[in-house]
């Protein structure tokens, strides 16, 4: 065998070894993914089960009187904390963080609500609950006198999300906040936006009434 043939054979053997190693690496990789995926799925299921128990209580909680809500707050917050701490990163943990904001809001703890909704939006800006979180965040902020921050939250909602339900409500809230701040033209602009962009929404008639009152300098 010539030296050239030996060189070709050597390269061929080297290539076969590389291919074999790659195949082994791929197989090992695929085998390792299976238990990881199984573990991930189990965490999602267990966290969902834990969260759902608390979620059922929260649905009852929001319809109760204020005294009853206050009485349930500590237990609900503790249960939601357990989901977040035991199963971080899961879908249920994200929802639990959002509902910590809801529980705080409905028990009039607006500073707590601002913190939890703000944290949720920061960590889950593309989550389906983000528009709702921003809406509640704006209410929480305005309740503690942070009208400028509330406007920023509502502006983020309408700029980032084309949400047919929350966007017209956000524009209406922006209008009301501008009214509160004495900025009549800004308020009119946002009420008119509702009529132009969301004329079929439930806020459209309310916006028309607001425009009529403002243009005629009528205060209620």
Short mmCIF file of C-alpha atoms in Angstrom, two decimals, residues 60-74 76 102-110:
data_model
loop_
_atom_site.label_atom_id
_atom_site.label_comp_id
_atom_site.label_asym_id
_atom_site.label_seq_id
_atom_site.Cartn_x
_atom_site.Cartn_y
_atom_site.Cartn_z
CA UNK A 60 -64.62 32.90 46.56
CA UNK A 61 -62.49 35.56 48.28
CA UNK A 62 -63.07 38.33 45.72
CA UNK A 63 -66.86 38.21 46.21
CA UNK A 64 -66.76 38.47 50.02
CA UNK A 65 -67.20 41.58 52.17
CA UNK A 66 -64.12 43.48 53.27
CA UNK A 67 -63.94 42.00 56.77
CA UNK A 68 -64.05 38.46 55.39
CA UNK A 69 -61.41 39.30 52.81
CA UNK A 70 -59.11 40.69 55.46
CA UNK A 71 -59.61 37.52 57.50
CA UNK A 72 -58.57 35.29 54.58
CA UNK A 73 -55.58 37.34 53.46
CA UNK A 74 -52.80 35.76 55.54
CA UNK A 76 -54.07 32.94 50.97
CA UNK A 102 -54.87 40.46 43.55
CA UNK A 103 -55.16 39.46 47.22
CA UNK A 104 -53.23 42.58 48.26
CA UNK A 105 -55.36 44.82 46.06
CA UNK A 106 -58.68 43.49 47.34
CA UNK A 107 -57.54 43.86 50.95
CA UNK A 108 -56.67 47.51 50.22
CA UNK A 109 -52.92 46.91 50.60
CA UNK A 110 -52.11 49.03 47.57
#
